[in-house]
PDB file of C-alpha atoms in Angstrom:
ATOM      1  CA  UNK A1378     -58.302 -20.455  37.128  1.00 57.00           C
ATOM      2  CA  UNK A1379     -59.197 -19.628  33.459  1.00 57.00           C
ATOM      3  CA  UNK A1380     -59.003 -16.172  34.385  1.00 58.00           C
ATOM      4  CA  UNK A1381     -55.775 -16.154  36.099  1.00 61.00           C
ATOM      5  CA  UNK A1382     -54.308 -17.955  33.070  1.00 54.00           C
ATOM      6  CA  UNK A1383     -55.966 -15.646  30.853  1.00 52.00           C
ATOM      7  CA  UNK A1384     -54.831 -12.452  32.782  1.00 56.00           C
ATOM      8  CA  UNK A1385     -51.355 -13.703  32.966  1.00 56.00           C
ATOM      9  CA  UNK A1386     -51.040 -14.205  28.654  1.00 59.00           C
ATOM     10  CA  UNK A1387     -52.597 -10.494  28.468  1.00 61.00           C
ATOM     11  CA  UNK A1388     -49.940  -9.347  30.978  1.00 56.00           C
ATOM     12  CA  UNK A1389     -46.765 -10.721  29.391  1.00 58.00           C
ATOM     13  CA  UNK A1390     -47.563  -9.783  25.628  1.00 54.00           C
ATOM     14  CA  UNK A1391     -48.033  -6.354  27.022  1.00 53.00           C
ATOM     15  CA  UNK A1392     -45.003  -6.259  28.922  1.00 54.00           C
ATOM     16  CA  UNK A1393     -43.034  -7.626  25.820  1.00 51.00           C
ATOM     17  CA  UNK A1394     -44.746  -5.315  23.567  1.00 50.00           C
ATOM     18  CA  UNK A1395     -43.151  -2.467  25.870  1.00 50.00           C
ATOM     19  CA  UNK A1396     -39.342  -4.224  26.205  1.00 51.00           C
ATOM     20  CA  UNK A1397     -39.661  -4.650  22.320  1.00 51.00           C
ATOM     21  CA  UNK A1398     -40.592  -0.542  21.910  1.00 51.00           C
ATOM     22  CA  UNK A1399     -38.301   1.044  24.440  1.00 54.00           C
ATOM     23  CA  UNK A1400     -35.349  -0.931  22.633  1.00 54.00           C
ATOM     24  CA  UNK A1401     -36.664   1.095  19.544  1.00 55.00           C
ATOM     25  CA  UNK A1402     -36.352   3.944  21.233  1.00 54.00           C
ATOM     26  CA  UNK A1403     -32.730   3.412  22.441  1.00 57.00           C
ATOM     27  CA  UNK A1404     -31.056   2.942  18.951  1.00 58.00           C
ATOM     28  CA  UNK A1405     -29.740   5.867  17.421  1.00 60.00           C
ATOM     29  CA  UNK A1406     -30.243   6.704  13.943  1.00 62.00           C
ATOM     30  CA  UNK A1407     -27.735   5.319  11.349  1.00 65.00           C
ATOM     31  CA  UNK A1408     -25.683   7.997   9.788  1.00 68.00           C
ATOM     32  CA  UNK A1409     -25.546   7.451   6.188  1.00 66.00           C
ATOM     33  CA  UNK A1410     -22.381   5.823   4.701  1.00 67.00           C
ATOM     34  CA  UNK A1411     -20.120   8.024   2.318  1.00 63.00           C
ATOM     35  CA  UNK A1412     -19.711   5.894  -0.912  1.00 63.00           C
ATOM     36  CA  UNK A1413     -15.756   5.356  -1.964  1.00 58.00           C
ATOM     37  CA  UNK A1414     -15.172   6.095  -4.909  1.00 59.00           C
ATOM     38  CA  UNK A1415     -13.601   3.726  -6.962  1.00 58.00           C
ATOM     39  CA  UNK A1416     -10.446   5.500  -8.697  1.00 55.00           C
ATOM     40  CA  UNK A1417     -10.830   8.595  -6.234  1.00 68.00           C
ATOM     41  CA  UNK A1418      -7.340   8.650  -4.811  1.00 78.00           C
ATOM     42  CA  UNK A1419      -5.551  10.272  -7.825  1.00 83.00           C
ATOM     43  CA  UNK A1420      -2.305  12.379  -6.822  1.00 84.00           C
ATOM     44  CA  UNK A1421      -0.776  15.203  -7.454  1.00 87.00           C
ATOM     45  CA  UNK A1422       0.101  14.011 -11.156  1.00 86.00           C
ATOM     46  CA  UNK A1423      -2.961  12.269 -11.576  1.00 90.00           C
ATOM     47  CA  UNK A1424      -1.623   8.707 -10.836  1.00 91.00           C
ATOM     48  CA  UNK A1425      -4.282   6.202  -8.791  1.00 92.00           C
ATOM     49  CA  UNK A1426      -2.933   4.703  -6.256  1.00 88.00           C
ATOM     50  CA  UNK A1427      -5.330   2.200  -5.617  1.00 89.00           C
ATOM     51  CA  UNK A1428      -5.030   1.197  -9.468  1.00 90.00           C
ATOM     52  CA  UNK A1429      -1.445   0.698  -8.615  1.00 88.00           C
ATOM     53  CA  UNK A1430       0.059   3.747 -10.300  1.00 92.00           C
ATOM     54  CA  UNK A1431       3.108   5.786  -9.148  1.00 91.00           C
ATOM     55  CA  UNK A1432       4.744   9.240 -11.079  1.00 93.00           C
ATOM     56  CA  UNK A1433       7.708   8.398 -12.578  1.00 93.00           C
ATOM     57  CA  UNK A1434      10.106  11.575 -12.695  1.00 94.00           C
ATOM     58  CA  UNK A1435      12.215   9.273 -15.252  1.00 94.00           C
ATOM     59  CA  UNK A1436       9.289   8.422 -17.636  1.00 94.00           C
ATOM     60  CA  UNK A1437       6.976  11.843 -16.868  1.00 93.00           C
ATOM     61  CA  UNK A1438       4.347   9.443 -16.617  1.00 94.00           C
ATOM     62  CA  UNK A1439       2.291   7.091 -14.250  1.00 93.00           C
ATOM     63  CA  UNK A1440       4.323   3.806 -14.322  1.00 92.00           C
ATOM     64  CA  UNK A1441       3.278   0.588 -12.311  1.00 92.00           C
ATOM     65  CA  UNK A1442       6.621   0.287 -10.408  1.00 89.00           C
ATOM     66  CA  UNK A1443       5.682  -3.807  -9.817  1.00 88.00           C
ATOM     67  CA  UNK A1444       6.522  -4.276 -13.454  1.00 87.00           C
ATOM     68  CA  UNK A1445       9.920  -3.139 -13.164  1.00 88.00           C
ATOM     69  CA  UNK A1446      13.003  -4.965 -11.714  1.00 87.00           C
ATOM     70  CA  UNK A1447      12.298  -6.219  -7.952  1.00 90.00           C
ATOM     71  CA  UNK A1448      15.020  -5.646  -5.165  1.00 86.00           C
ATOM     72  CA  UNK A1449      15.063  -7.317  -2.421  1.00 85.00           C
ATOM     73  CA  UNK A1450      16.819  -6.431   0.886  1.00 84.00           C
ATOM     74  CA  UNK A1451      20.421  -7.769   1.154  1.00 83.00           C
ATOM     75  CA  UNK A1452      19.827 -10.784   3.721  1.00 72.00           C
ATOM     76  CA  UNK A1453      21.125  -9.209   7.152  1.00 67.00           C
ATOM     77  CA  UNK A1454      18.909 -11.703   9.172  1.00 62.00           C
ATOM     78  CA  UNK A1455      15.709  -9.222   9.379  1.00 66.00           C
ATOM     79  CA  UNK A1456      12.932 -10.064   8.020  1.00 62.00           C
ATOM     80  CA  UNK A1457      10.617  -7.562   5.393  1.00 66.00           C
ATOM     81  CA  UNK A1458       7.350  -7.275   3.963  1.00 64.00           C
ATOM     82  CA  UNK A1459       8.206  -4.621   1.640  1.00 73.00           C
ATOM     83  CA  UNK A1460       9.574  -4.559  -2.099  1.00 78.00           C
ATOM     84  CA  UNK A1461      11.866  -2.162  -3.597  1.00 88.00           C
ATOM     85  CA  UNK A1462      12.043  -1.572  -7.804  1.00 91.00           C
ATOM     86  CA  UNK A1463      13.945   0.058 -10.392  1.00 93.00           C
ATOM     87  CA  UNK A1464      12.947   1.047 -13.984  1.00 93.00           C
ATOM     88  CA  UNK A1465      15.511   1.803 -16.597  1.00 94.00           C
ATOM     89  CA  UNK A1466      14.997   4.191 -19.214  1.00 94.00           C
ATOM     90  CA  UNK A1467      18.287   4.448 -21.303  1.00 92.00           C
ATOM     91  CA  UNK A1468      21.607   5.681 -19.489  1.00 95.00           C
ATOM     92  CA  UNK A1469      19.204   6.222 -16.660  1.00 96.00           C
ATOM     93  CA  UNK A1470      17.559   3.715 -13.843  1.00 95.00           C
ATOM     94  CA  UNK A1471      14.985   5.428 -11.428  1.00 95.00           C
ATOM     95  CA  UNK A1472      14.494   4.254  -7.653  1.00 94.00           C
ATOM     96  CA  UNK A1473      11.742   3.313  -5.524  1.00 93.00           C
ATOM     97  CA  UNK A1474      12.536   2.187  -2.590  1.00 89.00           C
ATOM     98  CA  UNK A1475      10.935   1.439   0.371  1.00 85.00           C
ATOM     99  CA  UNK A1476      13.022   3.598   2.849  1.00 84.00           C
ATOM    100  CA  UNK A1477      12.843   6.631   1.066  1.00 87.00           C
ATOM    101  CA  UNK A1478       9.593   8.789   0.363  1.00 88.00           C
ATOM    102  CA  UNK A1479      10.795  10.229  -3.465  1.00 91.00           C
ATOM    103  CA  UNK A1480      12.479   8.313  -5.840  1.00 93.00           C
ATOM    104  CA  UNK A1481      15.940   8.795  -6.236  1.00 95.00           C
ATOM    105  CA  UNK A1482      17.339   8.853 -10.633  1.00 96.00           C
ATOM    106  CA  UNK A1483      20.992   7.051 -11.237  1.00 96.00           C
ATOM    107  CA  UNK A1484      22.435   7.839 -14.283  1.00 97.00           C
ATOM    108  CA  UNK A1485      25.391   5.529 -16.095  1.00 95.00           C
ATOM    109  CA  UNK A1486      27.829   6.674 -18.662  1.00 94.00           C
ATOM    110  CA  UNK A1487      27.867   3.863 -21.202  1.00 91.00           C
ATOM    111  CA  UNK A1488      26.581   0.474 -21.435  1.00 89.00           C
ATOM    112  CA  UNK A1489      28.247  -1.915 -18.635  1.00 86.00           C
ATOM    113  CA  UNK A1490      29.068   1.181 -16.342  1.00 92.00           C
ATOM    114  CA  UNK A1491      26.575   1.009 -13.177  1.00 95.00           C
ATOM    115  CA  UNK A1492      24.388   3.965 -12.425  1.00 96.00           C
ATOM    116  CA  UNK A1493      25.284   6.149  -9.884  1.00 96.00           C
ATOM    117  CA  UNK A1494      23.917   9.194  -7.737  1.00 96.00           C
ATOM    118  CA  UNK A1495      25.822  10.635  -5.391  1.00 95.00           C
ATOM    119  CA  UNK A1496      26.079   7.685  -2.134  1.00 95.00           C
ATOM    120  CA  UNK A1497      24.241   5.676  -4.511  1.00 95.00           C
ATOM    121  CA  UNK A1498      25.482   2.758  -7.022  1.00 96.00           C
ATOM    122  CA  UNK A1499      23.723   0.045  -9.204  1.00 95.00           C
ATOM    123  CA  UNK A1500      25.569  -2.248 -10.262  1.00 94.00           C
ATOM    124  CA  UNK A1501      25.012  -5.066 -12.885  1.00 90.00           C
ATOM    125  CA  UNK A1502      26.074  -7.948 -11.650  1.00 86.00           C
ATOM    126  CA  UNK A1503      24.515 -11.365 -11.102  1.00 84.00           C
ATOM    127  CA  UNK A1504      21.193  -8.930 -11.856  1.00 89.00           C
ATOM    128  CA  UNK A1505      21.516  -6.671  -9.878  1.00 92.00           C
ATOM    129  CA  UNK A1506      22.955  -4.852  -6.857  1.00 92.00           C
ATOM    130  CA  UNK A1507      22.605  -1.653  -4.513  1.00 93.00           C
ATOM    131  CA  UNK A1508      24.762  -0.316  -2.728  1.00 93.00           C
ATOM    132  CA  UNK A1509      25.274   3.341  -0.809  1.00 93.00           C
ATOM    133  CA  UNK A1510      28.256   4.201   0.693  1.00 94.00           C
ATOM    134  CA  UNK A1511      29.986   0.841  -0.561  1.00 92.00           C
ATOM    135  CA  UNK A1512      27.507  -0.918   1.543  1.00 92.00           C
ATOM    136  CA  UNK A1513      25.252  -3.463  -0.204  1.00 90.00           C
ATOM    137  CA  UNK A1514      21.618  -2.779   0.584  1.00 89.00           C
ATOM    138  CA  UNK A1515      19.489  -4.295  -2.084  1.00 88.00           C
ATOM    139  CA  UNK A1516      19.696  -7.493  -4.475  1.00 89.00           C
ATOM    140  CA  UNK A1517      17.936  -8.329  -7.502  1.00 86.00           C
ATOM    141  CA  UNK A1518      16.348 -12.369  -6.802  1.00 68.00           C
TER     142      UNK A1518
END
């Protein structure tokens, strides 16, 4: 019966041993991981992205558009997630918004005026407000 017992212990170690190696054998090697680099993502002006930089044409600089004026979408019952800005530099107020890829420059003609550009019109009035085509768009809250 000893024997049996013993014979049986041998068997199953053996038979784990083998499970435990073929599993080896099954996993395939790791590929290394490429490293990000921190700071990496500069532009075509130089401006990092992930450092939350953005080429001003106004300024001719990298600007942090966050610390400018906020717009916000003119309530028309939808809902965002995104945030529009505006930096001033003078006569001149520069555009980011989140519908359009480049900025877009408005330019005023004296102090009071609002700053126009074409469809576009800033206008400064309880802070401030968008409009293109006569059409409100964007408020300042």
């Amino acid at each position: 019966m000893k024997k049996i017992f013993l014979f049986l212990m041998i068997a199953s170690v053996f038979s784990c041993a083998k499970k435990v190696s073929q599993e080896k054998d099954k996993t395939t090697p790791k590929e290394p991981q490429k490293e990000a680099v921190v700071g990496a993502d500069s532009d075509a002006h130089g401006c990092k992205a992930s450092a939350g930089y953005t080429w001003s044409e106004l300024k001719k600089e990298c600007i942090r558009i966050f610390e400018g004026t906020k717009l916000s979408h003119y309530d028309d019952g939808e809902t965002y997630t995104t945030a529009s800005y505006v930096i001033f530099d003078g006569n001149k107020a520069e555009l980011f918004l989140d519908t359009q890829k480049e900025s877009i420059i408005l330019e005023r003609k004296s102090e009071g005026d609002s700053w126009v550009n074409g469809d576009w019109q800033l206008i400064p009035w309880k802070g401030y407000v968008l409009k293109k085509n006569g059409k409100i768009l964007y408020t300042e809250q």
